[in-house]
Amino acid sequence: MGELKLMKGNEALAEAAIRAGADGYFGYPITPQSEVIEYLMAEKPFDRTGMVVLQAESEVASINMLYGGGGSGKKVMTSSSSPGISLMQEGISYLAGGEVPCVIANVVRGGPGLGDIQPAQSDYFQSVKGGGHGDYRLPCLAPASVQEMSDFVPVAFDLAFKYRTPVLIIADGLIGQMMEKVELFDQMPRLTDQEVIEKYPWATTGKPKGKERRILTSLDLDPHKLEKHNQHLHAKYNEIKENEVRYELIDTDDADYLFVAYGSSARICQKSVKLAREKGIKVGLLRIISLWPFASDVIKEFTAKGIKGFLSVEMSMGQMVEDIQLAVQGKTKVDHFGRVGGVIHSPEEVVEALEQKIIGG
Amino acid sequence: MTEEIIIAGFGGQGVLSMGKILAYSGIMQEQEVSWMPSYGPEMRGGTANVTVIVSDERISSPTLTYYDTAIILNQQSMDKFEETVKPGGVLLYDPNGISKHPSRTDITIYKIEGAKIAADMGNTKIFNMVVLGAYLQIKPIVKLENVIKGLKKSLPERYHKLIPLNEDAITQGMKNVITT
């Protein structure tokens, strides 16, 4: 068994970056995720593993540092919260276009605009429907515990390098700020420069004599070439859709109804499932782990099996619910419930919403 | 066993660290724990509260509406949290600074003169440990030896010399808690 610790979600994310063998972290502080860079600065991974930690002058700088680091085949990461992630969107689009691997964590807070510093899940659209410009997708993992804040970091790096793409970890203020027991995984080695050269033939590791110049760019002024590039990206996204859908089923075997939720809402819904079942309502929980690619097929299967309704529970005015509606195609009841602006719904409110909107509605 | 607790008082009273020590003690005896603070632009003197859950099972929601136990350390928190104790649950409070005492009859109410005891012991900073002792007397969900282990884990080494004082404070809390 690995080392057991009581940690904040943000601290677990930071420690996991070191242990996953990351080469660099570039970030800029913002509540509720400032503990990530605070922890890294205090922990001095430059002494432990040689990992670079740098406070950039802004979020725009840090995302472009990822372009440089990831482009040269290094494992690099940043984190921020909603307004900071908005600032990064241009860079994220370039990273997707240039197929540069990296990990970006968003500890979501209330919005729009500067919003507040309390937990929210209102960045779903931004995360899974683009955010930046152009035809691209981002694999997006949503941890629901401090343990997963740690566990998902190496998973995100694996996805990033397997598919040469930026990967999002999307948490929220609740997951970032709360403390839970976490079992830390053992230190993984950082790749040596030679290993990077051998492993990543696309990386800009210097031009050896007689070899072609490697260029990582999202710019192509020839429309036919750019069309080809888009088709290539699309084929890659289809492969990700095929292989990387992640979800968890909780008490769904005999369920008449399903909550669909991710992150902290999924934790709250687990309590709501217990409360509803005490009242005799057979409800289960489909916990979405990968926001993209989305578990559409699972929802289709439940619909075909005759589930009586889905309630999407999100700390937003209703974003993920649209993807559920797309999968259900009007064949059964779908509705949304969620508190917003940093207010966290209570487990009791969620049960009430199920009774009113799905069972009675 | 699942114990759902709210600890609420002023910032600076050691509310968050009391919760943290309790959570660490749970880990020491291989239980699941969660610690969710109210966070925000609060500062010393403002209100602070933390939800702590200790359980033998995987913990569902880390934020709650109703609690098995409320540990209340100022009037604002009394106004807010007295109503949130589940029927049959426990309310533990320090009467110091409380003007409106709790009045529910469907829960068990306990008092600990934490501030006074800590002052008598010559160190007001161990106030929260006195209150923790009182709580553990009522609900011995974690063993004292595991609390000490938890303290060792959560305190930086340079403060380990203070652990015996903290242990005394817990013992004093255990001895002096009374039912109202």
Short mmCIF file of C-alpha atoms in Angstrom, two decimals, chain B residues 10-149:
data_model
loop_
_atom_site.label_atom_id
_atom_site.label_comp_id
_atom_site.label_asym_id
_atom_site.label_seq_id
_atom_site.Cartn_x
_atom_site.Cartn_y
_atom_site.Cartn_z
CA PHE B 10 -14.72 32.02 15.24
CA GLY B 11 -11.71 31.96 12.97
CA GLY B 12 -8.65 31.62 15.22
CA GLN B 13 -10.36 29.30 17.71
CA GLY B 14 -8.80 26.28 16.07
CA VAL B 15 -12.03 25.04 14.50
CA LEU B 16 -10.40 23.88 11.26
CA SER B 17 -7.41 22.31 12.97
CA MET B 18 -9.62 20.44 15.44
CA GLY B 19 -11.41 18.95 12.47
CA LYS B 20 -8.11 18.12 10.82
CA ILE B 21 -6.78 16.30 13.89
CA LEU B 22 -10.02 14.34 14.14
CA ALA B 23 -9.78 13.42 10.46
CA TYR B 24 -6.14 12.37 10.81
CA SER B 25 -7.06 10.23 13.84
CA GLY B 26 -9.65 8.46 11.67
CA ILE B 27 -7.01 7.68 9.07
CA MET B 28 -4.76 6.25 11.80
CA GLN B 29 -7.41 3.62 12.50
CA GLU B 30 -8.02 2.90 8.81
CA GLN B 31 -11.32 4.74 8.43
CA GLU B 32 -12.52 6.91 5.58
CA VAL B 33 -12.54 10.63 6.35
CA SER B 34 -13.49 13.91 4.74
CA TRP B 35 -12.88 17.50 5.92
CA MET B 36 -14.71 20.27 4.12
CA PRO B 37 -14.19 23.83 5.38
CA SER B 38 -16.26 26.88 4.64
CA TYR B 39 -13.73 28.84 2.66
CA GLY B 40 -13.82 32.35 1.36
CA PRO B 41 -12.69 35.86 2.22
CA GLU B 42 -12.91 35.00 5.93
CA MET B 43 -10.28 36.05 8.44
CA ARG B 44 -9.41 35.88 12.12
CA GLY B 45 -12.46 36.90 14.10
CA GLY B 46 -14.92 35.96 11.35
CA THR B 47 -16.93 32.76 11.43
CA ALA B 48 -15.36 29.48 10.43
CA ASN B 49 -16.84 26.02 10.16
CA VAL B 50 -15.85 22.62 8.93
CA THR B 51 -17.77 19.45 8.14
CA VAL B 52 -15.92 16.31 9.21
CA ILE B 53 -17.10 12.82 8.32
CA VAL B 54 -15.51 9.69 9.75
CA SER B 55 -16.84 6.41 8.40
CA ASP B 56 -16.15 2.71 7.89
CA GLU B 57 -17.57 3.07 4.36
CA ARG B 58 -16.86 5.17 1.30
CA ILE B 59 -18.07 8.69 2.07
CA SER B 60 -20.79 10.14 -0.14
CA SER B 61 -21.50 13.86 0.10
CA PRO B 62 -18.78 15.88 1.88
CA THR B 63 -21.27 18.71 2.45
CA LEU B 64 -24.42 18.07 4.48
CA THR B 65 -27.64 19.63 5.75
CA TYR B 66 -28.03 17.61 8.97
CA TYR B 67 -25.41 16.30 11.38
CA ASP B 68 -25.03 13.60 14.05
CA THR B 69 -23.02 16.05 16.14
CA ALA B 70 -22.65 19.83 16.19
CA ILE B 71 -19.74 21.32 18.11
CA ILE B 72 -20.61 24.99 18.58
CA LEU B 73 -18.22 27.63 19.83
CA ASN B 74 -19.94 30.99 19.32
CA GLN B 75 -23.41 32.53 19.24
CA GLN B 76 -23.58 33.01 15.46
CA SER B 77 -22.88 29.32 14.97
CA MET B 78 -25.46 28.40 17.61
CA ASP B 79 -28.07 30.43 15.71
CA LYS B 80 -27.13 28.71 12.47
CA PHE B 81 -26.45 25.10 13.49
CA GLU B 82 -28.65 24.19 16.48
CA GLU B 83 -31.44 23.33 14.05
CA THR B 84 -29.17 21.14 11.92
CA VAL B 85 -28.61 18.41 14.52
CA LYS B 86 -30.47 15.21 13.61
CA PRO B 87 -33.15 14.21 16.14
CA GLY B 88 -31.40 12.03 18.72
CA GLY B 89 -28.08 13.68 17.88
CA VAL B 90 -25.57 15.55 20.00
CA LEU B 91 -24.90 19.25 20.49
CA LEU B 92 -21.70 20.13 22.35
CA TYR B 93 -20.97 23.76 23.16
CA ASP B 94 -18.80 26.09 25.18
CA PRO B 95 -21.05 28.46 27.16
CA ASN B 96 -18.37 31.17 27.05
CA GLY B 97 -19.81 33.96 24.91
CA ILE B 98 -23.17 32.24 24.40
CA SER B 99 -26.10 34.49 25.26
CA LYS B 100 -28.92 32.29 23.94
CA HIS B 101 -28.46 28.72 25.15
CA PRO B 102 -29.71 25.80 23.06
CA SER B 103 -33.29 24.79 23.79
CA ARG B 104 -34.02 21.65 21.76
CA THR B 105 -35.38 18.70 23.70
CA ASP B 106 -35.04 16.01 21.01
CA ILE B 107 -31.24 16.00 21.12
CA THR B 108 -28.67 15.56 23.89
CA ILE B 109 -26.91 18.78 24.85
CA TYR B 110 -23.47 18.82 26.47
CA LYS B 111 -21.41 21.71 27.84
CA ILE B 112 -17.66 22.11 28.11
CA GLU B 113 -16.01 25.16 29.68
CA GLY B 114 -13.22 24.91 27.12
CA ALA B 115 -12.06 28.52 27.16
CA LYS B 116 -11.94 28.57 30.96
CA ILE B 117 -10.12 25.25 31.27
CA ALA B 118 -7.56 26.25 28.65
CA ALA B 119 -6.98 29.57 30.46
CA ASP B 120 -6.58 27.71 33.78
CA MET B 121 -4.02 25.46 32.10
CA GLY B 122 -2.14 28.58 31.10
CA ASN B 123 -2.46 28.30 27.32
CA THR B 124 -5.58 29.50 25.54
CA LYS B 125 -4.35 27.94 22.27
CA ILE B 126 -5.18 24.43 23.52
CA PHE B 127 -8.85 25.43 23.80
CA ASN B 128 -9.77 23.35 20.76
CA MET B 129 -8.09 20.26 22.21
CA VAL B 130 -10.13 20.59 25.41
CA VAL B 131 -13.27 20.68 23.29
CA LEU B 132 -12.04 17.71 21.24
CA GLY B 133 -11.53 15.78 24.49
CA ALA B 134 -15.08 16.58 25.55
CA TYR B 135 -16.36 15.33 22.21
CA LEU B 136 -14.37 12.08 22.43
CA GLN B 137 -15.77 11.47 25.92
CA ILE B 138 -19.30 11.65 24.46
CA LYS B 139 -18.51 9.79 21.24
CA PRO B 140 -15.31 7.77 21.44
CA ILE B 141 -15.18 7.27 17.66
CA VAL B 142 -11.38 7.47 17.63
CA LYS B 143 -8.97 6.14 20.24
CA LEU B 144 -6.82 8.61 22.18
CA GLU B 145 -3.65 6.85 20.99
CA ASN B 146 -4.75 7.44 17.40
CA VAL B 147 -5.40 11.12 18.14
CA ILE B 148 -1.82 11.39 19.39
CA LYS B 149 -0.60 9.60 16.25
#
